[in-house]
Every structure is written in structure tokens, then in C-alpha cells.
């Protein structure tokens, strides 16, 4: 082989190599293109799928939904929206939120007010806003609006509307039923009060004038005791009625703090003795006085003492103490009884709330503490319950403003 021939061979082989590498490069490029195309097709399919899911979601909720962009162009809505607001098709087709707003505002007694609220929401760019809308036709709609952003940039707003008319009606009916129940209880208490007073008077008369047979004496004592208990229940009910109707009147006058303690202890003597409890009283400085409805504050303290005696096994200890703390009169009632679970400490002050534990006699209505709380608060004070838990006793603390004499 001559030198020329060798050179030609070389050139040919290089050319062949080039050609094949170009071919390979081209094939590779085509492959990549194909993959990119497939990936794009997959993405498009996924997008179509999630779009259709979104459509389905929009249409499968009972809420009415409208989606707008920041320029106020409608980008989406569901059929519920059109139905809820009865918006003509051509207005929806215009895709202009302004026109839709005008149509919606006609459903209100005060269209301007509705409109300016929307302006407010747009201009405040609040991330979310919610309102309750009352329509002229009686419907009540809850509106919620939430900004949508992509990578920190606001792209639009979703407006959802929920018809809560039914809920509103139910709430109103519940409130009305509750009011009627209060009224009934109050009428019932009034009606029971008089016959009870008559029974009590009659049996007291019998105690004095009836046959002195010991068996009869005993029976009469039972009637007196039970009638007094019934009277107490009825009085509590009457108080609840006065409280719920705002008819509780206070007759305030000056009274020594210690007088309150004495009278409250006296009211409860019978129960405390019957249960074999001991009551120790720690009086306050005799100069301390209150400006209160004394009978009502005695009622507060005796209610607490009564509870202490009731919610403790026989033969227990009750402590009643009064003192001055930070310019307030503080009255504490402590027992070593059943105690109160932590989660009930606040709740027991609500009407009709009782702790149900086996062995705990339920001979009340769950009213006493709610009356205590109202009475104390009406006097500008507070009442709190504390307990280490079930079986660990309880403490009730009443704080009332002290009466301070000013020498002017
Ligand atoms: N000193 C106390 N120790 C334990 N539990 C108490 C005490 N005082 C009140 N309670 C609980 O709080 C509930 C509500 O008290 P109250 O409103 O006076 O109603 P009532 O005594 O009629 O049940 C009681 O049923 C009882 O479960
Ligand atoms: Mg009670």
C-alpha cells in the first residue's frame, strides 16, 4: 500500500467514525425529544386530571364558590353560586366580578353597604375575611374569602358562600325554647311557694297545739324538715327565675363582715349537726364591713357551707374564715370532703351542672353555685373553687370589695 492509499484509508475511517457519531448524537437527541414529549404529555394529562378533579370538587360541595383574580376577573365558579344568587347567565359569561357584585348587591336591603364591604376586602388585601350576610329575602349567608398566592405572589381570591338560614332558625328556636323553660320554672316556683308556706304554717301550729303523742311529734318534725327542704329548693328556683329575667334587686346597706359569717353559720347549723360535722369559724378584724345586700351575701356563704356539709362523709370538718386581702374581704369555705375534679372547677358554677359520682347523694338541683356566682358578681366580687381532686376536699373563695369609710 502506497502512502497515498494509506492516507485515503485514514480519511475514510475518520469520516465513517464522524458519520456514526453524528448518527448517535442525532439518535440521542431524538430520544431526549421523545422523552420530553412524553413527559409533557404526562404532565398535560395530570393537569387535565387535576382540573377535572377541581371541577368535580367545586360542583360536589354544597357551598357556592367564586374565584377571581386580582384584576377582578372571574376565573371560576360553581353552579351553586349561580343558583344561590340567581345571577343571569350573560352576567356570568362576562366574567366581570364588578357586574356580578352589582347583581348580588341587589339581594340586600342596603346594596351600597354590601358593595363597599367587598371594596374593603379587596383593598385591605386581608389574607382572609368572613362575614355573615342577611339578605332581603330572609336568607342568612356566611361568606368566607381567602387570598390565593403562588410563590408569595397574590394571584386571586376564592369566595365561598354557605347558606346558614336553617342553622340560624334552629339557634333561634333553641334560644326561644330555653327562654320558655326558664319562664316555666319561674312560674312553677311561684305556684309552689304559697302551698308550701301554708303547709309549713299548719304543721307548726300542729307542733304547738296538736296531741303531744311522741310518735306524732316525730312525724310533725319530719314534715317540718322536709317542707323546709322543699322551700329551699323552690327558693333557689325563684332566684334562678329572678336572675334570668333580670329581676333580682339588691338592697344594700352597711354590715359587719363577721355578722355575715355568724348568720350564715346559723342557717346551716341544723344540717351540719345532723351530719355530725364540726364547723370552725375564723372571724375577721371586727372593724371590717361591707356595703351589700346582707341577706344575699348570707345566702352566698350559707350555700357554700351547705355544699361543704353535703359533699362530705358524715363527721367531717368545715372551716369558715374571713380576712382582708388587698383591700378586699375574702371569705373562705373549706371542707375535707369529696373534692372536685379539675375540669369541673369552672363548670360547677353553671346552672344545673352537678358532678355525678356514685355515692354522692343528688338532693339538689345544681342551682346553688350559679346563684352564688351571680350574687357575688352583682356585688362586684368574684368566687372561685379550688380542689386537689376527687377525695381531696374543696375550697371556695369569695372576694368582695370592702366598705371603706371616707371622712369628707
Ligand atoms: N364543697 C363541695 N365539694 C364537692 N363538690 C361540690 C362542693 N360544692 C359543690 N359541689 C359540686 O358542684 C355541684 C353544683 O353545686 P350547686 O350548684 O350548689 O348544686 P347542688 O348542691 O344543688 O347540686 C354539686 O352538685 C356538686 O357536685
Ligand atoms: Mg348546693
Short mmCIF file of C-alpha atoms and ligand atoms in Angstrom, two decimals:
data_model
loop_
_atom_site.label_atom_id
_atom_site.label_comp_id
_atom_site.label_asym_id
_atom_site.label_seq_id
_atom_site.Cartn_x
_atom_site.Cartn_y
_atom_site.Cartn_z
CA UNK A 1 0.00 0.00 0.00
CA UNK A 2 1.35 3.40 -1.06
CA UNK A 3 1.44 6.35 1.26
CA UNK A 4 -1.47 7.97 -0.61
CA UNK A 5 -3.61 4.93 -0.27
CA UNK A 6 -2.89 4.75 3.43
CA UNK A 7 -3.87 8.37 3.82
CA UNK A 8 -7.13 7.80 1.94
CA UNK A 9 -7.96 4.90 4.18
CA UNK A 10 -7.38 7.01 7.22
CA UNK A 11 -9.58 9.79 5.91
CA UNK A 12 -12.32 7.33 5.11
CA UNK A 13 -12.23 5.76 8.51
CA UNK A 14 -12.31 9.15 10.23
CA UNK A 15 -15.25 10.17 8.05
CA UNK A 16 -17.04 6.93 8.90
CA UNK A 17 -16.41 7.47 12.56
CA UNK A 18 -17.73 11.03 12.31
CA UNK A 19 -20.80 9.89 10.47
CA UNK A 20 -21.59 7.28 13.08
CA UNK A 21 -21.03 9.65 15.96
CA UNK A 22 -23.31 12.19 14.30
CA UNK A 23 -25.84 9.43 13.91
CA UNK A 24 -25.54 8.50 17.57
CA UNK A 25 -25.85 12.14 18.62
CA UNK A 26 -28.91 12.51 16.46
CA UNK A 27 -30.46 9.37 17.82
CA UNK A 28 -29.78 10.56 21.34
CA UNK A 29 -31.31 13.95 20.63
CA UNK A 30 -34.37 12.29 19.15
CA UNK A 31 -34.67 10.05 22.18
CA UNK A 32 -34.46 13.04 24.50
CA UNK A 33 -37.07 14.87 22.47
CA UNK A 34 -39.33 11.87 22.65
CA UNK A 35 -38.91 11.62 26.41
CA UNK A 36 -39.57 15.33 26.81
CA UNK A 37 -42.67 14.96 24.68
CA UNK A 38 -43.85 12.02 26.75
CA UNK A 39 -43.17 13.88 29.97
CA UNK A 40 -45.12 16.84 28.62
CA UNK A 41 -47.99 14.60 27.63
CA UNK A 42 -47.96 13.06 31.09
CA UNK A 43 -47.95 16.48 32.74
CA UNK A 44 -50.77 17.66 30.48
CA UNK A 45 -52.76 14.59 31.36
CA UNK A 46 -52.11 15.11 35.07
CA UNK A 47 -53.10 18.75 34.73
CA UNK A 48 -56.29 17.80 32.90
CA UNK A 49 -56.97 15.27 35.61
CA UNK A 50 -56.47 17.69 38.49
CA UNK A 51 -58.51 20.31 36.63
CA UNK A 52 -61.34 17.86 36.31
CA UNK A 53 -60.93 16.88 39.97
CA UNK A 54 -61.11 20.55 40.87
CA UNK A 55 -64.27 20.94 38.78
CA UNK A 56 -65.77 17.92 40.47
CA UNK A 57 -64.79 19.30 43.88
CA UNK A 58 -66.28 22.69 43.04
CA UNK A 59 -69.52 21.07 41.97
CA UNK A 60 -69.77 18.48 44.71
CA UNK A 61 -69.79 20.91 47.64
CA UNK A 62 -72.98 22.47 48.94
CA UNK A 63 -71.19 25.82 49.22
CA UNK A 64 -71.36 28.42 46.48
CA UNK A 65 -67.90 29.27 45.17
CA UNK A 66 -66.48 32.09 43.09
CA UNK A 67 -62.83 32.55 42.12
CA UNK A 68 -61.49 35.90 40.97
CA UNK A 69 -58.06 37.21 40.05
CA UNK A 70 -56.54 40.39 41.40
CA UNK A 71 -57.98 42.41 38.50
CA UNK A 72 -61.47 41.30 39.43
CA UNK A 73 -61.86 38.89 36.54
CA UNK A 74 -63.83 35.76 37.37
CA UNK A 75 -61.66 32.71 36.74
CA UNK A 76 -64.01 30.06 38.09
CA UNK A 77 -67.32 29.45 39.84
CA UNK A 78 -69.70 26.60 40.52
CA UNK A 79 -73.36 26.11 39.70
CA UNK A 80 -74.34 26.62 43.35
CA UNK A 81 -73.03 30.14 43.08
CA UNK A 82 -75.26 30.96 40.11
CA UNK A 83 -78.25 29.37 41.84
CA UNK A 84 -77.68 30.95 45.26
CA UNK A 85 -77.51 34.45 43.87
CA UNK A 86 -79.79 33.83 40.84
CA UNK A 87 -77.36 35.58 38.53
CA UNK A 88 -78.29 35.78 34.81
CA UNK A 89 -76.04 33.70 32.54
CA UNK A 90 -74.91 36.64 30.44
CA UNK A 91 -73.53 38.31 33.56
CA UNK A 92 -71.60 35.18 34.49
CA UNK A 93 -70.39 34.95 30.87
CA UNK A 94 -69.00 38.49 31.09
CA UNK A 95 -66.54 37.17 33.70
CA UNK A 96 -66.56 40.60 35.35
CA UNK A 97 -66.70 40.46 39.13
CA UNK A 98 -67.98 44.06 39.09
CA UNK A 99 -71.15 43.06 37.22
CA UNK A 100 -71.65 40.02 39.44
CA UNK A 101 -71.23 42.20 42.54
CA UNK A 102 -73.88 44.58 41.26
CA UNK A 103 -76.26 41.68 40.72
CA UNK A 104 -75.58 40.26 44.19
CA UNK A 105 -75.90 43.60 45.95
CA UNK A 106 -79.50 43.84 44.68
CA UNK A 107 -80.34 40.98 47.06
CA UNK A 108 -79.70 43.24 50.05
CA UNK A 109 -81.78 45.92 51.64
CA UNK A 110 -78.71 48.09 51.58
CA UNK A 111 -76.83 47.27 48.34
CA UNK A 112 -74.21 50.00 48.87
CA UNK A 113 -73.14 48.54 52.19
CA UNK A 114 -72.54 45.16 50.57
CA UNK A 115 -70.53 46.72 47.78
CA UNK A 116 -68.30 48.79 49.99
CA UNK A 117 -67.51 45.74 52.12
CA UNK A 118 -66.18 43.97 49.01
CA UNK A 119 -64.07 47.02 48.14
CA UNK A 120 -62.76 46.93 51.68
CA UNK A 121 -61.79 43.25 51.42
CA UNK A 122 -60.02 43.81 48.08
CA UNK A 123 -58.14 46.92 49.19
CA UNK A 124 -57.16 45.62 52.61
CA UNK A 125 -55.72 42.57 50.85
CA UNK A 126 -56.60 40.69 54.02
CA UNK A 127 -55.44 37.07 53.74
CA UNK A 128 -58.92 36.05 54.75
CA UNK A 129 -62.18 37.63 55.72
CA UNK A 130 -65.50 36.29 56.88
CA UNK A 131 -68.91 37.89 57.24
CA UNK A 132 -72.48 36.90 57.88
CA UNK A 133 -74.82 38.36 55.28
CA UNK A 134 -78.51 38.89 55.89
CA UNK A 135 -80.45 39.02 52.65
CA UNK A 136 -83.61 40.96 51.97
CA UNK A 137 -85.48 37.67 51.33
CA UNK A 138 -84.65 36.40 54.85
CA UNK A 139 -81.80 34.08 53.91
CA UNK A 140 -78.65 34.21 56.01
CA UNK A 141 -75.39 33.51 54.20
CA UNK A 142 -71.94 33.06 55.65
CA UNK A 143 -69.23 34.39 53.37
CA UNK A 144 -65.60 33.45 53.55
CA UNK A 145 -62.92 34.95 51.34
CA UNK A 146 -59.34 33.77 51.09
CA UNK A 147 -56.40 35.08 49.12
CA UNK A 148 -54.66 32.61 46.82
CA UNK A 149 -50.96 33.08 46.23
CA UNK A 150 -48.33 31.30 44.18
CA UNK A 151 -44.77 31.56 45.47
CA UNK A 152 -45.68 34.53 47.63
CA UNK A 153 -47.39 36.40 44.80
CA UNK A 154 -51.12 37.04 45.16
CA UNK A 155 -52.91 35.56 42.18
CA UNK A 156 -56.50 35.80 43.21
CA UNK A 157 -59.20 35.23 45.75
CA UNK A 158 -61.66 32.43 46.49
CA UNK A 159 -65.08 33.45 47.77
CA UNK A 160 -67.25 30.81 49.37
CA UNK A 161 -70.83 31.29 50.46
CA UNK A 162 -72.74 28.98 52.76
CA UNK A 163 -76.45 29.17 53.37
CA UNK A 164 -76.86 29.05 57.18
CA UNK A 165 -80.52 30.05 57.27
CA UNK A 166 -81.55 26.68 58.73
CA UNK A 167 -78.88 26.88 61.41
CA UNK A 168 -79.95 30.39 62.34
CA UNK A 169 -83.57 29.26 62.66
CA UNK A 170 -82.56 26.30 64.81
CA UNK A 171 -80.49 28.57 67.05
CA UNK A 172 -83.38 30.97 67.40
CA UNK A 173 -85.74 28.10 68.23
CA UNK A 174 -83.29 26.80 70.84
CA UNK A 175 -82.97 30.20 72.49
CA UNK A 176 -86.75 30.55 72.47
CA UNK A 177 -87.20 27.06 73.99
CA UNK A 178 -84.63 27.90 76.65
CA UNK A 179 -86.46 31.12 77.46
CA UNK A 180 -89.77 29.27 77.73
CA UNK A 181 -88.20 26.70 80.04
CA UNK A 182 -86.90 29.48 82.31
CA UNK A 183 -90.32 31.07 82.30
CA UNK A 184 -91.96 27.76 83.14
CA UNK A 185 -89.56 27.10 86.02
CA UNK A 186 -90.17 30.55 87.38
CA UNK A 187 -93.97 30.20 87.20
CA UNK A 188 -93.72 26.73 88.75
CA UNK A 189 -91.63 28.05 91.63
CA UNK A 190 -94.12 30.84 92.25
CA UNK A 191 -97.03 28.42 92.23
CA UNK A 192 -95.29 26.05 94.65
CA UNK A 193 -94.26 28.74 97.10
CA UNK A 194 -97.70 29.52 98.51
CA UNK A 195 -98.97 25.97 99.20
CA UNK A 196 -95.61 25.19 100.81
CA UNK A 197 -95.88 28.21 103.09
CA UNK A 198 -99.40 27.09 104.07
CA UNK A 199 -98.23 23.53 104.84
CA UNK A 200 -95.39 24.84 106.96
CA UNK A 201 -97.65 27.17 108.89
CA UNK A 202 -100.20 24.44 109.53
CA UNK A 203 -97.68 21.90 110.74
CA UNK A 204 -96.01 24.46 113.02
CA UNK A 205 -99.41 25.10 114.51
CA UNK A 206 -99.86 21.37 114.99
CA UNK A 207 -96.49 21.22 116.71
CA UNK A 208 -97.77 23.69 119.26
CA UNK A 209 -101.38 22.61 119.62
CA UNK A 210 -101.60 19.04 118.39
CA UNK A 211 -101.75 15.93 120.55
CA UNK A 212 -98.44 15.59 122.46
CA UNK A 213 -98.08 11.91 121.46
CA UNK A 214 -94.28 11.43 120.91
CA UNK A 215 -94.86 9.42 117.72
CA UNK A 216 -96.91 12.30 116.31
CA UNK A 217 -94.30 14.84 117.43
CA UNK A 218 -91.77 12.90 115.48
CA UNK A 219 -93.93 12.78 112.37
CA UNK A 220 -94.59 16.51 112.60
CA UNK A 221 -90.86 17.16 112.89
CA UNK A 222 -90.33 15.17 109.70
CA UNK A 223 -92.96 17.21 107.88
CA UNK A 224 -91.35 20.45 109.03
CA UNK A 225 -87.87 19.34 107.98
CA UNK A 226 -88.94 18.11 104.57
CA UNK A 227 -91.11 21.15 103.93
CA UNK A 228 -88.16 23.39 104.76
CA UNK A 229 -86.03 21.44 102.30
CA UNK A 230 -88.70 21.81 99.61
CA UNK A 231 -88.97 25.51 100.39
CA UNK A 232 -85.21 25.88 99.95
CA UNK A 233 -85.38 24.18 96.53
CA UNK A 234 -88.28 26.37 95.48
CA UNK A 235 -86.48 29.49 96.72
CA UNK A 236 -83.44 28.55 94.65
CA UNK A 237 -85.68 28.12 91.61
CA UNK A 238 -87.24 31.51 92.27
CA UNK A 239 -83.78 33.05 92.40
CA UNK A 240 -82.85 31.50 89.08
CA UNK A 241 -86.03 32.98 87.63
CA UNK A 242 -85.16 36.41 89.03
CA UNK A 243 -81.63 36.15 87.66
CA UNK A 244 -82.61 35.05 84.15
CA UNK A 245 -85.27 37.72 83.88
CA UNK A 246 -83.01 40.37 85.40
CA UNK A 247 -85.45 40.96 88.25
CA UNK A 248 -83.05 40.37 91.11
CA UNK A 249 -82.95 43.56 93.18
CA UNK A 250 -80.31 44.21 95.83
CA UNK A 251 -80.99 46.19 98.97
CA UNK A 252 -77.57 47.32 100.04
CA UNK A 253 -76.63 48.55 103.46
CA UNK A 254 -73.59 48.54 105.73
CA UNK A 255 -72.95 45.32 107.53
CA UNK A 256 -70.03 43.93 109.52
CA UNK A 257 -68.20 41.14 107.75
CA UNK A 258 -68.38 39.00 110.90
CA UNK A 259 -72.17 39.37 111.07
CA UNK A 260 -72.38 37.69 107.69
CA UNK A 261 -70.30 34.77 108.94
CA UNK A 262 -72.39 34.39 112.09
CA UNK A 263 -75.71 34.42 110.29
CA UNK A 264 -74.57 32.05 107.57
CA UNK A 265 -73.24 29.59 110.15
CA UNK A 266 -76.54 29.79 111.99
CA UNK A 267 -78.56 28.98 108.87
CA UNK A 268 -76.53 25.82 108.38
CA UNK A 269 -76.33 24.61 111.98
CA UNK A 270 -79.10 22.08 111.56
CA UNK A 271 -77.57 20.33 108.56
CA UNK A 272 -74.05 20.45 109.98
CA UNK A 273 -75.19 18.91 113.27
CA UNK A 274 -77.27 16.25 111.60
CA UNK A 275 -74.23 15.18 109.58
CA UNK A 276 -72.01 15.24 112.69
CA UNK A 277 -69.62 17.71 111.09
CA UNK A 278 -67.66 20.25 113.09
CA UNK A 279 -67.57 23.84 111.91
CA UNK A 280 -64.70 26.08 112.93
CA UNK A 281 -65.06 29.78 112.26
CA UNK A 282 -62.15 32.19 112.00
CA UNK A 283 -63.55 35.70 112.28
CA UNK A 284 -62.08 38.75 110.62
CA UNK A 285 -60.99 42.00 112.20
CA UNK A 286 -64.27 43.33 113.70
CA UNK A 287 -63.79 46.71 112.04
CA UNK A 288 -64.17 45.26 108.56
CA UNK A 289 -67.52 45.92 106.92
CA UNK A 290 -69.26 45.55 103.59
CA UNK A 291 -71.83 47.57 101.71
CA UNK A 292 -74.07 44.78 100.43
CA UNK A 293 -77.48 43.16 100.44
CA UNK A 294 -76.75 41.31 103.68
CA UNK A 295 -79.43 38.63 103.20
CA UNK A 296 -77.99 37.82 99.78
CA UNK A 297 -74.40 37.56 100.98
CA UNK A 298 -75.54 35.39 103.90
CA UNK A 299 -77.25 33.26 101.25
CA UNK A 300 -73.94 33.04 99.33
CA UNK A 301 -71.97 31.87 102.34
CA UNK A 302 -74.66 29.51 103.61
CA UNK A 303 -74.92 27.95 100.16
CA UNK A 304 -71.20 27.24 100.27
CA UNK A 305 -71.43 25.88 103.82
CA UNK A 306 -74.38 23.72 102.82
CA UNK A 307 -72.43 22.27 99.92
CA UNK A 308 -69.43 21.62 102.17
CA UNK A 309 -71.71 19.72 104.57
CA UNK A 310 -73.48 17.85 101.75
CA UNK A 311 -70.47 16.75 99.73
CA UNK A 312 -68.50 15.18 102.59
CA UNK A 313 -68.96 11.95 104.55
CA UNK A 314 -70.56 12.36 107.99
CA UNK A 315 -68.28 13.53 110.79
CA UNK A 316 -66.12 15.83 108.67
CA UNK A 317 -64.57 19.23 109.22
CA UNK A 318 -65.65 22.52 107.73
CA UNK A 319 -63.66 25.73 108.06
CA UNK A 320 -65.13 29.15 107.54
CA UNK A 321 -62.70 32.06 107.58
CA UNK A 322 -62.76 35.75 106.69
CA UNK A 323 -59.94 38.23 106.34
CA UNK A 324 -58.74 41.24 104.43
CA UNK A 325 -56.54 40.84 101.36
CA UNK A 326 -55.54 43.77 99.14
CA UNK A 327 -58.50 45.90 100.21
CA UNK A 328 -60.96 43.07 99.63
CA UNK A 329 -62.94 40.99 102.06
CA UNK A 330 -62.05 37.35 101.48
CA UNK A 331 -64.33 34.60 102.72
CA UNK A 332 -63.11 31.02 102.52
CA UNK A 333 -65.15 27.85 102.97
CA UNK A 334 -63.03 24.73 103.18
CA UNK A 335 -64.02 21.11 103.57
CA UNK A 336 -62.26 17.75 103.59
CA UNK A 337 -64.96 16.11 101.51
CA UNK A 338 -65.39 14.54 98.08
CA UNK A 339 -63.44 17.21 96.22
CA UNK A 340 -63.94 18.39 92.65
CA UNK A 341 -62.17 17.15 89.51
CA UNK A 342 -60.06 19.87 87.89
CA UNK A 343 -62.11 20.01 84.68
CA UNK A 344 -65.26 20.71 86.72
CA UNK A 345 -63.91 23.61 88.80
CA UNK A 346 -65.34 26.26 86.46
CA UNK A 347 -68.31 24.30 85.18
CA UNK A 348 -69.96 23.73 88.58
CA UNK A 349 -70.88 27.43 88.60
CA UNK A 350 -73.14 26.89 85.59
CA UNK A 351 -76.83 26.31 86.11
CA UNK A 352 -77.92 22.67 86.58
CA UNK A 353 -74.36 21.33 86.50
CA UNK A 354 -73.69 18.62 89.07
CA UNK A 355 -70.83 16.19 89.46
CA UNK A 356 -72.19 12.71 89.17
CA UNK A 357 -70.19 10.27 91.24
CA UNK A 358 -71.58 7.11 92.76
CA UNK A 359 -72.28 7.54 96.46
CA UNK A 360 -72.80 11.27 96.13
CA UNK A 361 -76.39 11.96 97.08
CA UNK A 362 -78.09 14.12 94.45
CA UNK A 363 -80.54 16.07 96.60
CA UNK A 364 -80.17 19.41 94.88
CA UNK A 365 -80.94 20.95 91.53
CA UNK A 366 -77.47 22.16 90.62
CA UNK A 367 -78.57 25.74 91.07
CA UNK A 368 -76.89 26.93 94.27
CA UNK A 369 -73.48 27.81 92.86
CA UNK A 370 -74.89 29.60 89.82
CA UNK A 371 -76.88 31.79 92.20
CA UNK A 372 -73.76 32.28 94.35
CA UNK A 373 -71.77 33.41 91.33
CA UNK A 374 -74.40 35.83 90.10
CA UNK A 375 -74.93 37.32 93.55
CA UNK A 376 -71.22 37.78 94.17
CA UNK A 377 -70.66 39.31 90.75
CA UNK A 378 -73.64 41.63 91.17
CA UNK A 379 -71.78 42.92 94.25
CA UNK A 380 -68.61 43.49 92.22
CA UNK A 381 -66.86 40.43 93.61
CA UNK A 382 -65.57 37.06 92.44
CA UNK A 383 -65.90 33.46 93.54
CA UNK A 384 -63.51 30.61 92.77
CA UNK A 385 -63.38 26.92 93.53
CA UNK A 386 -60.20 25.01 94.23
CA UNK A 387 -59.61 21.33 94.87
CA UNK A 388 -56.70 18.96 94.71
CA UNK A 389 -59.05 16.49 93.07
CA UNK A 390 -61.58 13.82 93.91
CA UNK A 391 -61.48 12.78 97.57
CA UNK A 392 -59.19 15.66 98.48
CA UNK A 393 -61.66 18.26 99.76
CA UNK A 394 -62.60 21.61 98.28
CA UNK A 395 -62.18 25.28 98.96
CA UNK A 396 -64.42 28.11 97.81
CA UNK A 397 -63.07 31.66 97.95
CA UNK A 398 -65.35 34.68 97.74
CA UNK A 399 -63.85 38.14 97.28
CA UNK A 400 -65.93 41.25 97.86
CA UNK A 401 -64.95 44.90 97.92
CA UNK A 402 -64.63 46.14 101.49
CA UNK A 403 -66.58 49.16 102.57
CA UNK A 404 -64.13 51.98 103.17
CA UNK A 405 -65.32 54.99 105.15
CA UNK A 406 -64.35 58.33 103.67
CA UNK A 407 -64.36 61.27 106.05
CA UNK A 408 -65.48 64.04 103.79
N1 LIG B 1 -67.88 21.62 98.60
C1 LIG B 1 -68.07 20.81 97.56
N2 LIG B 1 -67.38 19.65 97.45
C2 LIG B 1 -67.58 18.84 96.39
N3 LIG B 1 -68.40 19.09 95.37
C3 LIG B 1 -69.11 20.23 95.41
C4 LIG B 1 -68.99 21.15 96.50
N4 LIG B 1 -69.80 22.19 96.25
C5 LIG B 1 -70.40 21.93 95.09
N5 LIG B 1 -70.00 20.75 94.57
C6 LIG B 1 -70.43 20.15 93.29
O1 LIG B 1 -70.98 21.17 92.49
C7 LIG B 1 -72.30 20.85 92.09
C8 LIG B 1 -73.13 22.11 91.97
O2 LIG B 1 -73.36 22.67 93.23
P1 LIG B 1 -74.67 23.52 93.46
O3 LIG B 1 -74.76 24.50 92.34
O4 LIG B 1 -74.66 24.05 94.86
O5 LIG B 1 -75.85 22.49 93.23
P2 LIG B 1 -76.42 21.34 94.18
O6 LIG B 1 -75.76 21.45 95.51
O7 LIG B 1 -77.87 21.63 94.21
O8 LIG B 1 -76.14 20.06 93.47
C9 LIG B 1 -72.80 19.89 93.14
O9 LIG B 1 -73.79 19.04 92.60
C10 LIG B 1 -71.54 19.14 93.50
O10 LIG B 1 -71.35 18.08 92.56
MG1 LIG B 2 -75.73 23.27 96.52
#
